Amino acid sequence: MGGAGRWGRRAVMAGTAGTVGPRLCRRLEGEAARAVLANADTLLFDCDGVLWRGDTAVSGAPAALGRLAAAGKRLCYVTNNSGRTRVAYTEKLRRLGFPPAEPRHIFGSAFCAARYLRQALPPGAAAYVLGGPALAAELEAVGIPHLGPGPAALPGPAPADWATAPLDPAVRAVLVGFDEHFSYAKLCQALRYLLQNPDCLLVGTNRDHRLPLEGGAAIPGTGCLVKAVETAAQREAFIVGKPNRFMFDCVASEFQVDPARTIMVGDRLDTDILMGNSCGLTTLLTLTGVTALDEVQAHLDSDCPARHSLVPDYYVDSIADLLPALGE
């Protein structure tokens, strides 16, 4: 990886030996950076770990996106986080100094899940939600009735009470997002809705199993909650977030996007980069989030073709590294 040194030699050698595909995860800099950016009409950005960490912008990221916007590039934001609405994301971008964005440029998993259910459910059907206020708000915005957000208690002292609590006959989908109030009571209700009606949809916002925090800490992600419901129901959920291409399809349905002229920028190989590669986009890894170069090298060295789909086309240490290629 890179034009010289250990990474560059090993990646090129692997490519000529035919053990990997054309993606070699080269450092994006200099003339190559100018050429790649000039060829792009649209850039899709993951948010946390790419543009900001917590409530602090990555140094130089607002300036880099400002120059991209000034150059006429379309900037969209694709995130598996279901904890914010589209409007909340536009406000955070503004607060952190990024170029102004409209809600239509934001594609969070809460919005995409609501969009999916609007297409998949019959009129008047409701969703049982394991999730927070943002997920509920996005459902309301597209006219889908819902119940479930917030704390829940078991409806009695014994399993017989739990198994006979009233169910809403309008519920035709169980939607699982990040839910700080996830509980056994909610798991019971989700299972009962899925057992009562074999046609009841099971939808998850994403499968991110762990959410990294500052200082190396982490908390369980939505994928853990989705897996709990899947295990209880013995059914697999439809996942709307990355790496599923449904999130990209949401972008393509809003804008005329040419995959060959679109860059996916992310910090996770198994979500951002995999979706970008699967959709035929140019993929750019930033090292300000969860992925280290050694992980990419392990995929490059592997004999497993599936692991090669996790290798990005390019990498940068930070989005700010693009500033020289974008001029003044």
Coordinates of C-alpha atoms in Angstrom, one line a residue:
M1 CA 0.0 0.0 0.0
G2 CA 1.3 3.4 -0.9
G3 CA 3.8 4.1 -3.7
A4 CA 6.8 2.7 -1.8
G5 CA 7.8 0.8 1.2
R6 CA 6.6 -2.4 2.7
W7 CA 2.9 -1.7 2.0
G8 CA 3.4 -0.8 -1.6
R9 CA 5.7 -3.7 -2.5
R10 CA 3.5 -6.3 -0.8
A11 CA 0.3 -5.1 -2.3
V12 CA 1.6 -4.9 -5.8
M13 CA 3.3 -8.3 -5.5
A14 CA 0.0 -9.8 -4.3
G15 CA -1.8 -8.3 -7.2
T16 CA 0.6 -9.6 -9.8
A17 CA 0.4 -13.1 -8.3
G18 CA -3.4 -13.1 -8.9
T19 CA -4.2 -13.7 -5.2
V20 CA -6.3 -10.5 -4.8
G21 CA -8.5 -8.4 -7.0
P22 CA -7.5 -4.9 -8.4
R23 CA -7.9 -3.1 -5.1
L24 CA -4.6 -2.5 -3.5
C25 CA -5.4 0.1 -0.9
R26 CA -2.9 2.7 -2.1
R27 CA -2.3 5.9 -0.2
L28 CA -4.3 8.7 -2.0
E29 CA -2.0 11.7 -2.4
G30 CA -0.5 13.9 -5.0
E31 CA -1.5 13.6 -8.7
A32 CA -3.5 10.4 -7.9
A33 CA -5.6 12.3 -5.4
R34 CA -6.3 15.1 -7.8
A35 CA -7.2 12.7 -10.6
V36 CA -9.5 10.6 -8.4
L37 CA -11.3 13.7 -7.0
A38 CA -11.6 15.3 -10.4
N39 CA -13.4 12.1 -11.7
A40 CA -15.9 12.1 -8.8
D41 CA -19.3 13.9 -8.9
T42 CA -20.5 12.5 -5.6
L43 CA -18.9 11.6 -2.3
L44 CA -20.7 9.5 0.3
F45 CA -19.3 10.0 3.9
D46 CA -19.7 7.9 6.9
C47 CA -19.8 10.3 9.9
D48 CA -18.5 9.1 13.2
G49 CA -14.8 8.2 12.9
V50 CA -14.6 10.0 9.5
L51 CA -15.9 13.5 10.0
W52 CA -16.0 13.6 13.8
R53 CA -15.3 11.7 16.9
G54 CA -18.1 12.2 19.4
D55 CA -18.8 15.9 19.4
T56 CA -15.5 17.0 18.0
A57 CA -14.8 17.4 14.3
V58 CA -11.7 15.6 12.9
S59 CA -9.1 18.3 12.4
G60 CA -9.2 19.6 8.9
A61 CA -12.4 17.7 7.9
P62 CA -14.7 20.8 7.7
A63 CA -12.2 22.6 5.5
A64 CA -11.8 19.6 3.2
L65 CA -15.5 19.2 2.8
G66 CA -15.9 22.9 2.3
R67 CA -13.4 22.8 -0.7
L68 CA -15.2 19.7 -2.1
A69 CA -18.5 21.6 -1.9
A70 CA -16.9 24.7 -3.5
A71 CA -15.7 22.5 -6.3
G72 CA -19.2 21.5 -7.1
K73 CA -19.2 18.0 -5.6
R74 CA -22.4 16.5 -4.2
L75 CA -21.8 15.5 -0.6
C76 CA -24.0 12.9 1.0
Y77 CA -23.8 11.3 4.4
V78 CA -24.5 7.6 5.0
T79 CA -24.5 6.3 8.6
N80 CA -25.7 3.2 10.4
N81 CA -26.4 5.3 13.5
S82 CA -30.2 5.2 14.1
G83 CA -30.0 7.6 17.0
R84 CA -30.4 10.8 15.0
T85 CA -32.9 12.1 12.5
R86 CA -32.0 13.7 9.2
V87 CA -32.6 17.1 10.7
A88 CA -30.4 16.4 13.7
Y89 CA -27.6 15.4 11.4
T90 CA -27.8 18.7 9.4
E91 CA -27.7 20.6 12.7
K92 CA -24.6 18.7 13.9
L93 CA -22.8 19.3 10.5
R94 CA -23.6 23.0 10.8
R95 CA -22.5 23.2 14.5
L96 CA -19.1 21.5 13.7
G97 CA -18.4 23.9 10.8
F98 CA -19.1 21.6 7.8
P99 CA -20.7 22.9 4.7
P100 CA -24.5 23.4 4.9
A101 CA -26.5 20.2 4.2
E102 CA -30.1 19.7 3.6
P103 CA -32.0 16.7 5.2
R104 CA -32.2 15.1 1.7
H105 CA -28.4 14.7 1.8
I106 CA -28.6 12.6 5.0
F107 CA -29.1 8.8 4.8
G108 CA -29.1 7.5 8.3
S109 CA -30.3 4.0 9.1
A110 CA -33.4 5.4 10.9
F111 CA -34.5 7.2 7.8
C112 CA -33.7 4.3 5.5
A113 CA -35.6 1.9 7.7
A114 CA -38.7 4.1 7.6
R115 CA -38.4 4.3 3.8
Y116 CA -38.1 0.6 3.5
L117 CA -41.2 0.0 5.7
R118 CA -43.2 2.6 3.8
Q119 CA -42.5 0.6 0.7
A120 CA -43.0 -2.9 2.2
L121 CA -46.0 -2.4 4.5
P122 CA -49.7 -2.1 3.5
P123 CA -51.4 1.2 4.3
G124 CA -52.3 1.6 7.9
A125 CA -49.9 -1.2 9.1
A126 CA -47.9 -0.4 12.2
A127 CA -44.4 -1.3 13.5
Y128 CA -43.3 -2.6 16.8
V129 CA -40.1 -0.6 17.5
L130 CA -37.1 -1.5 19.6
G131 CA -35.4 1.8 19.2
G132 CA -35.2 5.4 20.3
P133 CA -37.0 8.7 19.6
A134 CA -35.1 9.3 16.3
L135 CA -36.4 6.0 14.9
A136 CA -39.9 6.8 16.0
A137 CA -39.7 10.3 14.5
E138 CA -38.5 9.0 11.1
L139 CA -41.5 6.5 11.1
E140 CA -43.9 9.3 11.9
A141 CA -42.4 11.4 9.1
V142 CA -43.5 8.8 6.5
G143 CA -46.8 8.1 8.2
I144 CA -46.1 4.7 9.7
P145 CA -47.9 4.1 13.1
H146 CA -45.6 2.6 15.7
L147 CA -45.4 1.5 19.3
G148 CA -42.6 0.3 21.6
P149 CA -40.0 3.1 22.1
G150 CA -39.1 3.8 25.7
P151 CA -38.9 1.6 28.7
A152 CA -41.1 -1.5 29.0
A153 CA -42.0 -3.7 31.9
L154 CA -43.2 -7.3 31.9
P155 CA -47.0 -7.5 32.1
G156 CA -47.1 -9.8 35.1
P157 CA -45.2 -12.0 37.5
A158 CA -45.3 -15.3 35.5
P159 CA -44.5 -16.5 32.0
A160 CA -48.2 -17.1 31.3
D161 CA -48.8 -13.4 31.8
W162 CA -45.9 -12.5 29.4
A163 CA -47.3 -14.8 26.7
T164 CA -50.8 -13.5 26.9
A165 CA -50.4 -9.7 27.1
P166 CA -52.4 -7.8 24.5
L167 CA -51.0 -7.4 21.0
D168 CA -51.9 -4.6 18.6
P169 CA -53.5 -6.3 15.5
A170 CA -52.1 -3.5 13.3
V171 CA -48.5 -4.5 13.8
R172 CA -47.0 -6.0 10.7
A173 CA -43.3 -5.3 11.3
V174 CA -40.8 -5.5 14.1
L175 CA -38.1 -2.9 13.7
V176 CA -34.8 -3.2 15.7
G177 CA -32.5 -0.2 16.1
F178 CA -30.3 1.0 18.9
D179 CA -32.4 0.8 22.1
E180 CA -30.9 1.8 25.4
H181 CA -34.2 0.4 27.0
F182 CA -33.8 -3.0 25.4
S183 CA -35.2 -5.5 27.8
Y184 CA -36.5 -9.0 28.2
A185 CA -40.0 -7.6 28.1
K186 CA -39.4 -6.0 24.7
L187 CA -37.8 -9.2 23.4
C188 CA -40.9 -11.1 24.5
Q189 CA -43.3 -8.8 22.7
A190 CA -41.1 -8.8 19.5
L191 CA -41.2 -12.6 19.5
R192 CA -44.9 -12.7 20.0
Y193 CA -45.6 -10.4 17.1
L194 CA -43.3 -12.4 14.9
L195 CA -44.9 -15.7 16.0
Q196 CA -48.5 -14.5 15.7
N197 CA -48.1 -13.5 12.1
P198 CA -45.6 -15.4 9.8
D199 CA -45.9 -12.4 7.4
C200 CA -44.8 -9.9 10.0
L201 CA -41.5 -8.3 8.8
L202 CA -38.3 -8.4 10.8
V203 CA -36.1 -5.4 10.0
G204 CA -32.9 -4.2 11.6
T205 CA -31.2 -0.9 11.1
N206 CA -27.7 -2.4 11.1
R207 CA -25.5 -5.2 12.4
D208 CA -22.7 -3.1 14.0
H209 CA -21.9 -5.4 16.9
R210 CA -19.8 -2.9 18.9
L211 CA -19.6 0.9 19.1
P212 CA -16.2 2.2 19.9
L213 CA -15.8 5.1 22.3
E214 CA -12.9 7.4 23.0
G215 CA -10.0 5.9 24.9
G216 CA -10.4 2.4 23.6
A217 CA -13.7 1.7 25.4
A218 CA -16.7 0.2 23.6
I219 CA -20.4 -0.5 24.1
P220 CA -22.6 -3.2 22.5
G221 CA -24.0 -2.1 19.2
T222 CA -27.4 -2.6 17.5
G223 CA -26.2 -5.9 15.9
C224 CA -26.3 -7.5 19.4
L225 CA -30.0 -6.6 19.7
V226 CA -30.8 -7.7 16.2
K227 CA -29.2 -11.1 16.9
A228 CA -31.2 -11.5 20.1
V229 CA -34.5 -11.1 18.2
E230 CA -33.3 -13.3 15.4
T231 CA -32.3 -16.0 17.8
A232 CA -35.6 -15.9 19.6
A233 CA -37.7 -15.9 16.4
Q234 CA -35.4 -18.2 14.4
R235 CA -35.6 -15.8 11.6
E236 CA -33.1 -13.6 9.8
A237 CA -33.8 -9.8 9.7
F238 CA -33.6 -7.6 6.6
I239 CA -30.9 -5.1 7.4
V240 CA -31.2 -1.7 5.8
G241 CA -27.8 -0.2 6.8
K242 CA -24.3 -0.7 5.4
P243 CA -23.1 -3.0 4.0
N244 CA -26.5 -3.7 2.5
R245 CA -26.8 -1.9 -0.8
F246 CA -30.3 -0.7 0.2
M247 CA -28.7 2.4 1.8
F248 CA -26.9 3.2 -1.5
D249 CA -30.2 2.6 -3.4
C250 CA -31.8 5.2 -1.2
V251 CA -29.2 7.7 -2.3
A252 CA -29.6 6.7 -5.9
S253 CA -33.3 7.1 -5.7
E254 CA -32.9 10.7 -4.5
F255 CA -30.1 11.8 -6.8
Q256 CA -28.8 10.7 -10.2
V257 CA -25.7 9.0 -9.0
D258 CA -23.2 7.3 -11.3
P259 CA -21.3 4.6 -9.3
A260 CA -18.2 5.1 -11.5
R261 CA -18.1 8.7 -10.4
T262 CA -18.9 8.2 -6.8
I263 CA -16.5 7.8 -3.8
M264 CA -17.5 6.0 -0.6
V265 CA -15.4 7.4 2.4
G266 CA -15.5 5.4 5.6
D267 CA -13.5 4.0 8.5
R268 CA -15.0 0.5 8.7
L269 CA -14.1 -2.3 6.3
D270 CA -17.1 -4.5 7.0
T271 CA -19.7 -1.7 6.5
D272 CA -18.5 1.3 4.6
I273 CA -15.9 -0.3 2.4
L274 CA -17.8 -3.5 1.7
M275 CA -20.9 -1.6 0.7
G276 CA -18.9 0.7 -1.6
N277 CA -17.1 -2.2 -3.2
S278 CA -20.4 -4.1 -3.6
C279 CA -22.0 -1.2 -5.3
G280 CA -19.2 -0.5 -7.7
L281 CA -18.0 2.7 -6.0
T282 CA -14.5 4.0 -5.5
T283 CA -13.7 3.3 -1.9
L284 CA -11.5 5.4 0.4
L285 CA -10.6 4.3 3.9
T286 CA -9.7 6.9 6.6
L287 CA -7.6 5.9 9.6
T288 CA -9.3 8.3 12.1
G289 CA -11.8 5.6 13.1
V290 CA -11.8 1.9 14.0
T291 CA -9.7 0.4 11.2
A292 CA -5.9 0.1 11.1
L293 CA -3.7 -0.7 8.1
D294 CA -2.7 -4.1 9.5
E295 CA -6.3 -5.2 9.2
V296 CA -6.3 -4.3 5.5
Q297 CA -3.0 -6.2 5.0
A298 CA -4.4 -9.3 6.6
H299 CA -7.3 -9.2 4.1
L300 CA -4.8 -8.7 1.2
D301 CA -2.7 -11.6 2.3
S302 CA -5.7 -13.9 2.7
D303 CA -6.5 -16.7 0.2
C304 CA -10.3 -16.1 0.9
P305 CA -11.9 -14.2 -1.9
A306 CA -14.6 -12.8 0.4
R307 CA -12.0 -11.0 2.5
H308 CA -10.7 -9.2 -0.7
S309 CA -14.1 -7.5 -0.9
L310 CA -13.1 -5.7 2.3
V311 CA -10.0 -4.1 0.8
P312 CA -10.5 -0.4 -0.2
D313 CA -9.1 1.2 -3.3
Y314 CA -7.3 3.9 -1.4
Y315 CA -6.6 5.2 2.1
V316 CA -5.7 8.4 3.8
D317 CA -4.6 9.0 7.4
S318 CA -7.4 11.7 7.6
I319 CA -9.9 13.4 5.4
A320 CA -7.7 16.5 5.9
D321 CA -5.0 14.8 3.8
L322 CA -7.1 15.7 0.7
L323 CA -6.7 19.4 1.3
P324 CA -3.5 19.7 -0.9
A325 CA -5.2 18.0 -3.8
L326 CA -8.2 20.4 -3.5
G327 CA -6.1 23.6 -3.8
E328 CA -7.0 26.9 -2.2

